[in-house]
Each structure stands twice: as C-alpha cells, then as structure tokens.
Amino acid sequence: MEGRRVTVTVDGETRTGSVTAVEYTRLAGSPVAVVELDEPLADGRAALAVGVDELD
C-alpha cells in the first residue's frame, strides 16, 4: 500500500497524496495510513493519519 496514490476528504475538501506508511491502532488493531499530501493544508499540515477504509 505504501507509495499508492490516494484521495482523502479533509474539512469537506478533496485532497490527493501518497501513502507513506501503514500503522495499526493499539486497541482495535485497525489499519491507519499516513498520507503525505500533494499540497499542505491551510494550517500547514502536510501529512495526515487516515483510516484505510476512508481512502479512495
């Protein structure tokens, strides 16, 4: 999954980026992808942790 191009929705806006890592939550073991965005958000964030089931 790393390197995969994805689309995510952040604050109602569609953003594109690349998966740089996949980690798992401690309690449930749910997969979470770290997505490096093509363009930073207005608040300066350039990467997000997103549930794998939320990726397009």
Short mmCIF file of C-alpha atoms in Angstrom, two decimals:
data_model
loop_
_atom_site.label_atom_id
_atom_site.label_comp_id
_atom_site.label_asym_id
_atom_site.label_seq_id
_atom_site.Cartn_x
_atom_site.Cartn_y
_atom_site.Cartn_z
CA MET A 1 0.00 0.00 0.00
CA GLU A 2 2.96 2.34 0.57
CA GLY A 3 3.51 4.61 -2.41
CA ARG A 4 -0.11 4.27 -3.52
CA ARG A 5 -1.76 7.48 -4.76
CA VAL A 6 -4.97 8.21 -2.83
CA THR A 7 -7.71 10.78 -2.43
CA VAL A 8 -8.91 11.87 1.02
CA THR A 9 -11.53 14.35 2.21
CA VAL A 10 -10.31 16.93 4.72
CA ASP A 11 -12.68 19.57 6.09
CA GLY A 12 -15.04 18.92 3.17
CA GLU A 13 -12.31 19.34 0.53
CA THR A 14 -10.90 16.55 -1.62
CA ARG A 15 -7.10 16.26 -1.40
CA THR A 16 -4.65 13.95 -3.13
CA GLY A 17 -1.46 12.46 -1.79
CA SER A 18 0.67 9.35 -1.36
CA VAL A 19 0.60 6.70 1.36
CA THR A 20 3.97 6.79 3.14
CA ALA A 21 3.28 4.21 5.87
CA VAL A 22 0.61 1.94 7.31
CA GLU A 23 0.32 1.50 11.07
CA TYR A 24 -2.21 -0.17 13.34
CA THR A 25 -4.15 1.23 16.30
CA ARG A 26 -3.20 -0.24 19.65
CA LEU A 27 -6.58 -1.34 20.96
CA ALA A 28 -8.50 -2.48 17.90
CA GLY A 29 -5.61 -3.16 15.54
CA SER A 30 -7.32 -1.15 12.81
CA PRO A 31 -5.07 -0.12 9.90
CA VAL A 32 -4.26 3.59 9.59
CA ALA A 33 -2.45 5.08 6.59
CA VAL A 34 -0.09 8.03 6.83
CA VAL A 35 -0.82 10.17 3.76
CA GLU A 36 1.61 12.84 2.59
CA LEU A 37 -0.48 15.48 0.84
CA ASP A 38 0.50 16.96 -2.53
CA GLU A 39 -0.30 20.44 -1.17
CA PRO A 40 -0.26 21.36 2.55
CA LEU A 41 -3.50 22.35 4.25
CA ALA A 42 -4.17 25.97 5.21
CA ASP A 43 -2.97 25.21 8.76
CA GLY A 44 0.37 23.95 7.42
CA ARG A 45 -0.18 20.20 7.86
CA ALA A 46 1.48 18.27 5.06
CA ALA A 47 0.59 14.75 6.24
CA LEU A 48 -2.41 13.07 7.85
CA ALA A 49 -3.24 9.77 9.52
CA VAL A 50 -6.36 8.34 7.88
CA GLY A 51 -8.26 5.11 8.40
CA VAL A 52 -7.54 2.78 5.48
CA ASP A 53 -11.29 2.32 4.92
CA GLU A 54 -11.58 6.11 4.31
CA LEU A 55 -9.17 6.15 1.35
CA ASP A 56 -10.31 6.47 -2.26
#
